[in-house]
Amino acid sequence: MSYSDQFLSAIGVKSKKGLSSFAKLSGVPFNRLKYYNDNNILPSGKDLQLIIKAAEISELILKLKMGRLDIETLEFIQSHAVEISSLIEDSKSLSKNSGFDSCELALKTRLGKLYQGDCLNFFKIIKNDSVDLVFADPPFNLSKLYPSEIDDNLKTENYLKWCQIWIYECIRVLKPGGALFIWNLPKWNAVLTNYLESYLTFRHWIGVDIKYSLPISGRLYPSHYSLLYYVKGEKPNTFHPDRLPMHICPKCFGDLKDYGGYKDKMNPKGVNLTDVWTDIPPVRHAKYKRRNRANELSIKLLDRIIEMASNEGDLVLDPFGGSGTTYMAAELKKRKWIGCEIGPVDEIVGRFNLKTEERAILKSYREKLNALFPESVKINREKRGLWTCESVREREKTELVF
Ligand SMILES: C[S@@+](CC[C@H](N)C(=O)[O-])C[C@H]1O[C@@H](n2cnc3c(N)ncnc32)[C@H](O)[C@@H]1O
């Protein structure tokens, strides 16, 4: 997974042999030139001077050819927008693809519709400004084998270009005030924010603590997924985050964390949800896993997102169905839903026969929310003489009397 040879083309090199000659000519080591090319990184300092001299190009041409534009260059483009836009429009109309491939309705439930096909075709049937919440968990371009056999090893700029296309569609169909959540590796979401910022208002980068790869020497152990949260327009139409229970020891039920020492200030409804989520389980256990070969997310994650950013009766859209976690969560939470999956959909369809089981899983998660001490914990703390919200209030009352 690397970029196409944009750096090589900018310096006029066509082959590995050509790069060796260029290394000798410029005095910049071969491996460093290769690094600039594979990562589409602009050279700087001495390397920059040596490279532009040997290639006989300006720094600006190098930036333009590599598609790395700084604010100064963008300002120039802005001030020549009319001339430049006509050049771009001409080239776009030449490359326009007029083909229309349909996507098929694969499942209809009381509240939702699942289509099978490419999401870019699926989006053609969705009206502007019609969706309350979009959640998207695209492939991560990690050379994974999906049941759909999609190409998960695109050149970096092609993957990002594809992401921009479906993100544009997500934004188009969102209602003003609607919310967009994108689940991806930090590496990709860090770049995609730049595009999202053009259209939407940033709310949060939520770090969801789940280890997603093995430790790699010389690197930190990758331990969080990025969940981007944006809203169309200034403010969200809906925002009611769950509150979480206090961290307590599962054996002795004692406090595990100091929340500032003010027990009387703790909200009995629970602790504020932060932008770091540490309680979302990976879906590994066969009992919970609905699909053998793809990245299935925990229904707990979708429960939290749907609860936070939509109301009953709202419309939730997910363009990358996978095992249908979003659709199941939406259906159980009485939201309308619509979605699409390019690969086989039988597992999503089959999943809707397990609604009772899924409802029980969701219920077990929800029982532990929106209370500082869920009922079973409260009983155990009382038994052990540990403080509860009620005992703190009682003590306060007594102290006031005396
Ligand atoms: C990471 S998985 C989604 C998993 C899902 N969130 C879940 O919890 O089960 C991404 C899915 O997107 C599907 N996909 C990839 N490209 C697609 C496209 N162009 N249109 C629709 N679905 C696509 C893949 O087949 C895969 O099932």
PDB file of N, CA and C in Angstrom, residues 295-369:
ATOM      1  N   ASN A 295     -14.526  -7.776   9.630  1.00  0.00           N
ATOM      2  CA  ASN A 295     -14.421  -6.999  10.864  1.00  0.00           C
ATOM      3  C   ASN A 295     -15.807  -6.649  11.357  1.00  0.00           C
ATOM      4  N   GLU A 296     -16.333  -7.469  12.234  1.00  0.00           N
ATOM      5  CA  GLU A 296     -17.663  -7.153  12.772  1.00  0.00           C
ATOM      6  C   GLU A 296     -17.488  -6.299  14.020  1.00  0.00           C
ATOM      7  N   LEU A 297     -18.270  -5.242  14.121  1.00  0.00           N
ATOM      8  CA  LEU A 297     -18.172  -4.373  15.296  1.00  0.00           C
ATOM      9  C   LEU A 297     -19.143  -4.835  16.366  1.00  0.00           C
ATOM     10  N   SER A 298     -18.845  -4.424  17.591  1.00  0.00           N
ATOM     11  CA  SER A 298     -19.731  -4.777  18.691  1.00  0.00           C
ATOM     12  C   SER A 298     -21.022  -3.962  18.596  1.00  0.00           C
ATOM     13  N   ILE A 299     -22.121  -4.600  18.877  1.00  0.00           N
ATOM     14  CA  ILE A 299     -23.413  -3.903  18.847  1.00  0.00           C
ATOM     15  C   ILE A 299     -23.451  -2.832  19.951  1.00  0.00           C
ATOM     16  N   LYS A 300     -22.569  -2.995  20.940  1.00  0.00           N
ATOM     17  CA  LYS A 300     -22.495  -1.995  22.018  1.00  0.00           C
ATOM     18  C   LYS A 300     -22.046  -0.634  21.459  1.00  0.00           C
ATOM     19  N   LEU A 301     -21.139  -0.674  20.487  1.00  0.00           N
ATOM     20  CA  LEU A 301     -20.658   0.567  19.872  1.00  0.00           C
ATOM     21  C   LEU A 301     -21.798   1.268  19.128  1.00  0.00           C
ATOM     22  N   LEU A 302     -22.525   0.492  18.334  1.00  0.00           N
ATOM     23  CA  LEU A 302     -23.610   1.094  17.560  1.00  0.00           C
ATOM     24  C   LEU A 302     -24.741   1.546  18.457  1.00  0.00           C
ATOM     25  N   ASP A 303     -24.982   0.816  19.529  1.00  0.00           N
ATOM     26  CA  ASP A 303     -26.006   1.206  20.496  1.00  0.00           C
ATOM     27  C   ASP A 303     -25.679   2.596  21.036  1.00  0.00           C
ATOM     28  N   ARG A 304     -24.418   2.797  21.386  1.00  0.00           N
ATOM     29  CA  ARG A 304     -24.009   4.082  21.981  1.00  0.00           C
ATOM     30  C   ARG A 304     -24.148   5.232  20.979  1.00  0.00           C
ATOM     31  N   ILE A 305     -23.720   4.971  19.743  1.00  0.00           N
ATOM     32  CA  ILE A 305     -23.753   6.029  18.720  1.00  0.00           C
ATOM     33  C   ILE A 305     -25.207   6.388  18.377  1.00  0.00           C
ATOM     34  N   ILE A 306     -26.005   5.352  18.189  1.00  0.00           N
ATOM     35  CA  ILE A 306     -27.406   5.588  17.799  1.00  0.00           C
ATOM     36  C   ILE A 306     -28.151   6.304  18.921  1.00  0.00           C
ATOM     37  N   GLU A 307     -27.877   5.892  20.149  1.00  0.00           N
ATOM     38  CA  GLU A 307     -28.511   6.525  21.315  1.00  0.00           C
ATOM     39  C   GLU A 307     -28.127   8.007  21.392  1.00  0.00           C
ATOM     40  N   MET A 308     -26.834   8.274  21.137  1.00  0.00           N
ATOM     41  CA  MET A 308     -26.312   9.635  21.301  1.00  0.00           C
ATOM     42  C   MET A 308     -26.841  10.588  20.241  1.00  0.00           C
ATOM     43  N   ALA A 309     -26.968  10.104  18.997  1.00  0.00           N
ATOM     44  CA  ALA A 309     -27.189  11.047  17.899  1.00  0.00           C
ATOM     45  C   ALA A 309     -28.468  10.820  17.116  1.00  0.00           C
ATOM     46  N   SER A 310     -29.421  10.077  17.670  1.00  0.00           N
ATOM     47  CA  SER A 310     -30.706   9.937  16.953  1.00  0.00           C
ATOM     48  C   SER A 310     -31.827   9.668  17.948  1.00  0.00           C
ATOM     49  N   ASN A 311     -33.033   9.804  17.440  1.00  0.00           N
ATOM     50  CA  ASN A 311     -34.233   9.527  18.251  1.00  0.00           C
ATOM     51  C   ASN A 311     -35.017   8.403  17.605  1.00  0.00           C
ATOM     52  N   GLU A 312     -35.930   7.819  18.377  1.00  0.00           N
ATOM     53  CA  GLU A 312     -36.795   6.788  17.798  1.00  0.00           C
ATOM     54  C   GLU A 312     -37.494   7.365  16.567  1.00  0.00           C
ATOM     55  N   GLY A 313     -37.587   6.580  15.513  1.00  0.00           N
ATOM     56  CA  GLY A 313     -38.259   7.033  14.293  1.00  0.00           C
ATOM     57  C   GLY A 313     -37.323   7.711  13.312  1.00  0.00           C
ATOM     58  N   ASP A 314     -36.110   8.094  13.746  1.00  0.00           N
ATOM     59  CA  ASP A 314     -35.137   8.719  12.842  1.00  0.00           C
ATOM     60  C   ASP A 314     -34.609   7.700  11.837  1.00  0.00           C
ATOM     61  N   LEU A 315     -33.984   8.228  10.780  1.00  0.00           N
ATOM     62  CA  LEU A 315     -33.429   7.340   9.754  1.00  0.00           C
ATOM     63  C   LEU A 315     -31.906   7.245   9.890  1.00  0.00           C
ATOM     64  N   VAL A 316     -31.417   6.005  10.019  1.00  0.00           N
ATOM     65  CA  VAL A 316     -29.976   5.729  10.157  1.00  0.00           C
ATOM     66  C   VAL A 316     -29.494   5.058   8.864  1.00  0.00           C
ATOM     67  N   LEU A 317     -28.351   5.504   8.341  1.00  0.00           N
ATOM     68  CA  LEU A 317     -27.805   4.915   7.103  1.00  0.00           C
ATOM     69  C   LEU A 317     -26.388   4.400   7.339  1.00  0.00           C
ATOM     70  N   ASP A 318     -26.115   3.203   6.833  1.00  0.00           N
ATOM     71  CA  ASP A 318     -24.752   2.653   6.873  1.00  0.00           C
ATOM     72  C   ASP A 318     -24.448   2.082   5.488  1.00  0.00           C
ATOM     73  N   PRO A 319     -23.482   2.668   4.758  1.00  0.00           N
ATOM     74  CA  PRO A 319     -23.216   2.191   3.386  1.00  0.00           C
ATOM     75  C   PRO A 319     -22.374   0.924   3.311  1.00  0.00           C
ATOM     76  N   PHE A 320     -21.798   0.465   4.441  1.00  0.00           N
ATOM     77  CA  PHE A 320     -20.920  -0.722   4.417  1.00  0.00           C
ATOM     78  C   PHE A 320     -21.450  -1.758   5.395  1.00  0.00           C
ATOM     79  N   GLY A 321     -22.411  -2.545   4.921  1.00  0.00           N
ATOM     80  CA  GLY A 321     -23.185  -3.417   5.808  1.00  0.00           C
ATOM     81  C   GLY A 321     -22.387  -4.415   6.632  1.00  0.00           C
ATOM     82  N   GLY A 322     -21.417  -5.115   6.016  1.00  0.00           N
ATOM     83  CA  GLY A 322     -20.650  -6.142   6.740  1.00  0.00           C
ATOM     84  C   GLY A 322     -21.591  -7.202   7.273  1.00  0.00           C
ATOM     85  N   SER A 323     -21.621  -7.350   8.581  1.00  0.00           N
ATOM     86  CA  SER A 323     -22.507  -8.358   9.174  1.00  0.00           C
ATOM     87  C   SER A 323     -23.820  -7.730   9.647  1.00  0.00           C
ATOM     88  N   GLY A 324     -24.003  -6.433   9.352  1.00  0.00           N
ATOM     89  CA  GLY A 324     -25.296  -5.795   9.639  1.00  0.00           C
ATOM     90  C   GLY A 324     -25.462  -5.286  11.064  1.00  0.00           C
ATOM     91  N   THR A 325     -24.354  -5.011  11.755  1.00  0.00           N
ATOM     92  CA  THR A 325     -24.452  -4.578  13.162  1.00  0.00           C
ATOM     93  C   THR A 325     -25.280  -3.290  13.287  1.00  0.00           C
ATOM     94  N   THR A 326     -25.023  -2.331  12.400  1.00  0.00           N
ATOM     95  CA  THR A 326     -25.756  -1.058  12.477  1.00  0.00           C
ATOM     96  C   THR A 326     -27.252  -1.284  12.283  1.00  0.00           C
ATOM     97  N   TYR A 327     -27.577  -2.154  11.311  1.00  0.00           N
ATOM     98  CA  TYR A 327     -28.997  -2.350  10.993  1.00  0.00           C
ATOM     99  C   TYR A 327     -29.717  -3.026  12.163  1.00  0.00           C
ATOM    100  N   MET A 328     -29.034  -4.000  12.770  1.00  0.00           N
ATOM    101  CA  MET A 328     -29.647  -4.708  13.895  1.00  0.00           C
ATOM    102  C   MET A 328     -29.851  -3.740  15.069  1.00  0.00           C
ATOM    103  N   ALA A 329     -28.824  -2.950  15.352  1.00  0.00           N
ATOM    104  CA  ALA A 329     -28.945  -2.009  16.474  1.00  0.00           C
ATOM    105  C   ALA A 329     -30.075  -1.014  16.194  1.00  0.00           C
ATOM    106  N   ALA A 330     -30.141  -0.510  14.959  1.00  0.00           N
ATOM    107  CA  ALA A 330     -31.179   0.468  14.620  1.00  0.00           C
ATOM    108  C   ALA A 330     -32.564  -0.150  14.773  1.00  0.00           C
ATOM    109  N   GLU A 331     -32.727  -1.356  14.256  1.00  0.00           N
ATOM    110  CA  GLU A 331     -34.046  -2.016  14.306  1.00  0.00           C
ATOM    111  C   GLU A 331     -34.480  -2.209  15.770  1.00  0.00           C
ATOM    112  N   LEU A 332     -33.537  -2.699  16.603  1.00  0.00           N
ATOM    113  CA  LEU A 332     -33.882  -2.957  18.009  1.00  0.00           C
ATOM    114  C   LEU A 332     -34.180  -1.656  18.754  1.00  0.00           C
ATOM    115  N   LYS A 333     -33.577  -0.556  18.277  1.00  0.00           N
ATOM    116  CA  LYS A 333     -33.755   0.719  18.972  1.00  0.00           C
ATOM    117  C   LYS A 333     -34.846   1.581  18.315  1.00  0.00           C
ATOM    118  N   LYS A 334     -35.637   0.941  17.474  1.00  0.00           N
ATOM    119  CA  LYS A 334     -36.811   1.577  16.860  1.00  0.00           C
ATOM    120  C   LYS A 334     -36.460   2.761  15.962  1.00  0.00           C
ATOM    121  N   ARG A 335     -35.309   2.667  15.300  1.00  0.00           N
ATOM    122  CA  ARG A 335     -34.952   3.662  14.285  1.00  0.00           C
ATOM    123  C   ARG A 335     -35.224   3.039  12.921  1.00  0.00           C
ATOM    124  N   LYS A 336     -35.585   3.884  11.938  1.00  0.00           N
ATOM    125  CA  LYS A 336     -35.644   3.383  10.565  1.00  0.00           C
ATOM    126  C   LYS A 336     -34.206   3.250  10.091  1.00  0.00           C
ATOM    127  N   TRP A 337     -33.947   2.362   9.185  1.00  0.00           N
ATOM    128  CA  TRP A 337     -32.577   2.219   8.710  1.00  0.00           C
ATOM    129  C   TRP A 337     -32.547   1.862   7.233  1.00  0.00           C
ATOM    130  N   ILE A 338     -31.389   2.160   6.617  1.00  0.00           N
ATOM    131  CA  ILE A 338     -31.205   1.829   5.204  1.00  0.00           C
ATOM    132  C   ILE A 338     -29.719   1.579   4.998  1.00  0.00           C
ATOM    133  N   GLY A 339     -29.404   0.585   4.172  1.00  0.00           N
ATOM    134  CA  GLY A 339     -27.980   0.291   4.016  1.00  0.00           C
ATOM    135  C   GLY A 339     -27.696  -0.550   2.803  1.00  0.00           C
ATOM    136  N   CYS A 340     -26.427  -0.898   2.681  1.00  0.00           N
ATOM    137  CA  CYS A 340     -25.963  -1.533   1.466  1.00  0.00           C
ATOM    138  C   CYS A 340     -24.742  -2.404   1.779  1.00  0.00           C
ATOM    139  N   GLU A 341     -24.591  -3.482   1.033  1.00  0.00           N
ATOM    140  CA  GLU A 341     -23.386  -4.327   1.172  1.00  0.00           C
ATOM    141  C   GLU A 341     -23.070  -4.869  -0.213  1.00  0.00           C
ATOM    142  N   ILE A 342     -21.793  -4.720  -0.577  1.00  0.00           N
ATOM    143  CA  ILE A 342     -21.394  -5.138  -1.934  1.00  0.00           C
ATOM    144  C   ILE A 342     -21.246  -6.656  -2.026  1.00  0.00           C
ATOM    145  N   GLY A 343     -20.926  -7.288  -0.900  1.00  0.00           N
ATOM    146  CA  GLY A 343     -20.685  -8.738  -0.900  1.00  0.00           C
ATOM    147  C   GLY A 343     -21.949  -9.517  -0.572  1.00  0.00           C
ATOM    148  N   PRO A 344     -21.767 -10.803  -0.215  1.00  0.00           N
ATOM    149  CA  PRO A 344     -22.930 -11.620   0.139  1.00  0.00           C
ATOM    150  C   PRO A 344     -23.682 -11.024   1.334  1.00  0.00           C
ATOM    151  N   VAL A 345     -24.997 -11.112   1.286  1.00  0.00           N
ATOM    152  CA  VAL A 345     -25.800 -10.492   2.358  1.00  0.00           C
ATOM    153  C   VAL A 345     -26.550 -11.540   3.188  1.00  0.00           C
ATOM    154  N   ASP A 346     -26.298 -12.837   2.884  1.00  0.00           N
ATOM    155  CA  ASP A 346     -27.071 -13.870   3.588  1.00  0.00           C
ATOM    156  C   ASP A 346     -26.853 -13.825   5.102  1.00  0.00           C
ATOM    157  N   GLU A 347     -25.644 -13.430   5.509  1.00  0.00           N
ATOM    158  CA  GLU A 347     -25.412 -13.401   6.962  1.00  0.00           C
ATOM    159  C   GLU A 347     -26.174 -12.267   7.627  1.00  0.00           C
ATOM    160  N   ILE A 348     -26.341 -11.161   6.918  1.00  0.00           N
ATOM    161  CA  ILE A 348     -27.143 -10.064   7.487  1.00  0.00           C
ATOM    162  C   ILE A 348     -28.605 -10.519   7.551  1.00  0.00           C
ATOM    163  N   VAL A 349     -29.049 -11.138   6.461  1.00  0.00           N
ATOM    164  CA  VAL A 349     -30.445 -11.586   6.415  1.00  0.00           C
ATOM    165  C   VAL A 349     -30.684 -12.600   7.541  1.00  0.00           C
ATOM    166  N   GLY A 350     -29.750 -13.552   7.692  1.00  0.00           N
ATOM    167  CA  GLY A 350     -29.874 -14.576   8.738  1.00  0.00           C
ATOM    168  C   GLY A 350     -29.862 -13.955  10.129  1.00  0.00           C
ATOM    169  N   ARG A 351     -29.113 -12.891  10.267  1.00  0.00           N
ATOM    170  CA  ARG A 351     -28.985 -12.251  11.588  1.00  0.00           C
ATOM    171  C   ARG A 351     -30.340 -11.745  12.086  1.00  0.00           C
ATOM    172  N   PHE A 352     -31.188 -11.369  11.138  1.00  0.00           N
ATOM    173  CA  PHE A 352     -32.496 -10.848  11.556  1.00  0.00           C
ATOM    174  C   PHE A 352     -33.416 -11.944  12.097  1.00  0.00           C
ATOM    175  N   ASN A 353     -32.971 -13.219  11.970  1.00  0.00           N
ATOM    176  CA  ASN A 353     -33.729 -14.291  12.637  1.00  0.00           C
ATOM    177  C   ASN A 353     -33.297 -14.442  14.087  1.00  0.00           C
ATOM    178  N   LEU A 354     -32.228 -13.719  14.464  1.00  0.00           N
ATOM    179  CA  LEU A 354     -31.699 -13.863  15.837  1.00  0.00           C
ATOM    180  C   LEU A 354     -32.010 -12.623  16.679  1.00  0.00           C
ATOM    181  N   LYS A 355     -33.083 -11.957  16.314  1.00  0.00           N
ATOM    182  CA  LYS A 355     -33.388 -10.684  16.990  1.00  0.00           C
ATOM    183  C   LYS A 355     -33.532 -10.835  18.502  1.00  0.00           C
ATOM    184  N   THR A 356     -34.129 -11.936  18.933  1.00  0.00           N
ATOM    185  CA  THR A 356     -34.368 -12.102  20.373  1.00  0.00           C
ATOM    186  C   THR A 356     -33.037 -12.153  21.119  1.00  0.00           C
ATOM    187  N   GLU A 357     -32.110 -12.939  20.536  1.00  0.00           N
ATOM    188  CA  GLU A 357     -30.785 -13.061  21.147  1.00  0.00           C
ATOM    189  C   GLU A 357     -30.066 -11.712  21.186  1.00  0.00           C
ATOM    190  N   GLU A 358     -30.144 -11.007  20.068  1.00  0.00           N
ATOM    191  CA  GLU A 358     -29.453  -9.701  19.966  1.00  0.00           C
ATOM    192  C   GLU A 358     -30.069  -8.693  20.939  1.00  0.00           C
ATOM    193  N   ARG A 359     -31.394  -8.781  21.082  1.00  0.00           N
ATOM    194  CA  ARG A 359     -32.076  -7.858  21.998  1.00  0.00           C
ATOM    195  C   ARG A 359     -31.575  -8.091  23.427  1.00  0.00           C
ATOM    196  N   ALA A 360     -31.375  -9.376  23.765  1.00  0.00           N
ATOM    197  CA  ALA A 360     -30.907  -9.705  25.123  1.00  0.00           C
ATOM    198  C   ALA A 360     -29.491  -9.160  25.342  1.00  0.00           C
ATOM    199  N   ILE A 361     -28.642  -9.251  24.323  1.00  0.00           N
ATOM    200  CA  ILE A 361     -27.268  -8.738  24.443  1.00  0.00           C
ATOM    201  C   ILE A 361     -27.310  -7.221  24.673  1.00  0.00           C
ATOM    202  N   LEU A 362     -28.127  -6.556  23.862  1.00  0.00           N
ATOM    203  CA  LEU A 362     -28.243  -5.095  23.965  1.00  0.00           C
ATOM    204  C   LEU A 362     -28.784  -4.695  25.343  1.00  0.00           C
ATOM    205  N   LYS A 363     -29.763  -5.463  25.814  1.00  0.00           N
ATOM    206  CA  LYS A 363     -30.368  -5.159  27.118  1.00  0.00           C
ATOM    207  C   LYS A 363     -29.302  -5.285  28.213  1.00  0.00           C
ATOM    208  N   SER A 364     -28.459  -6.324  28.087  1.00  0.00           N
ATOM    209  CA  SER A 364     -27.451  -6.526  29.135  1.00  0.00           C
ATOM    210  C   SER A 364     -26.457  -5.353  29.149  1.00  0.00           C
ATOM    211  N   TYR A 365     -26.189  -4.753  27.994  1.00  0.00           N
ATOM    212  CA  TYR A 365     -25.314  -3.569  27.973  1.00  0.00           C
ATOM    213  C   TYR A 365     -26.020  -2.363  28.593  1.00  0.00           C
ATOM    214  N   ARG A 366     -27.275  -2.186  28.179  1.00  0.00           N
ATOM    215  CA  ARG A 366     -27.990  -0.965  28.612  1.00  0.00           C
ATOM    216  C   ARG A 366     -28.300  -0.958  30.109  1.00  0.00           C
ATOM    217  N   GLU A 367     -28.433  -2.151  30.675  1.00  0.00           N
ATOM    218  CA  GLU A 367     -28.735  -2.222  32.111  1.00  0.00           C
ATOM    219  C   GLU A 367     -27.654  -1.566  32.963  1.00  0.00           C
ATOM    220  N   LYS A 368     -26.431  -1.534  32.393  1.00  0.00           N
ATOM    221  CA  LYS A 368     -25.310  -1.029  33.190  1.00  0.00           C
ATOM    222  C   LYS A 368     -25.057   0.451  32.946  1.00  0.00           C
ATOM    223  N   LEU A 369     -25.950   1.114  32.204  1.00  0.00           N
ATOM    224  CA  LEU A 369     -25.687   2.523  31.861  1.00  0.00           C
ATOM    225  C   LEU A 369     -26.573   3.479  32.652  1.00  0.00           C
TER     226      LEU A 369
END
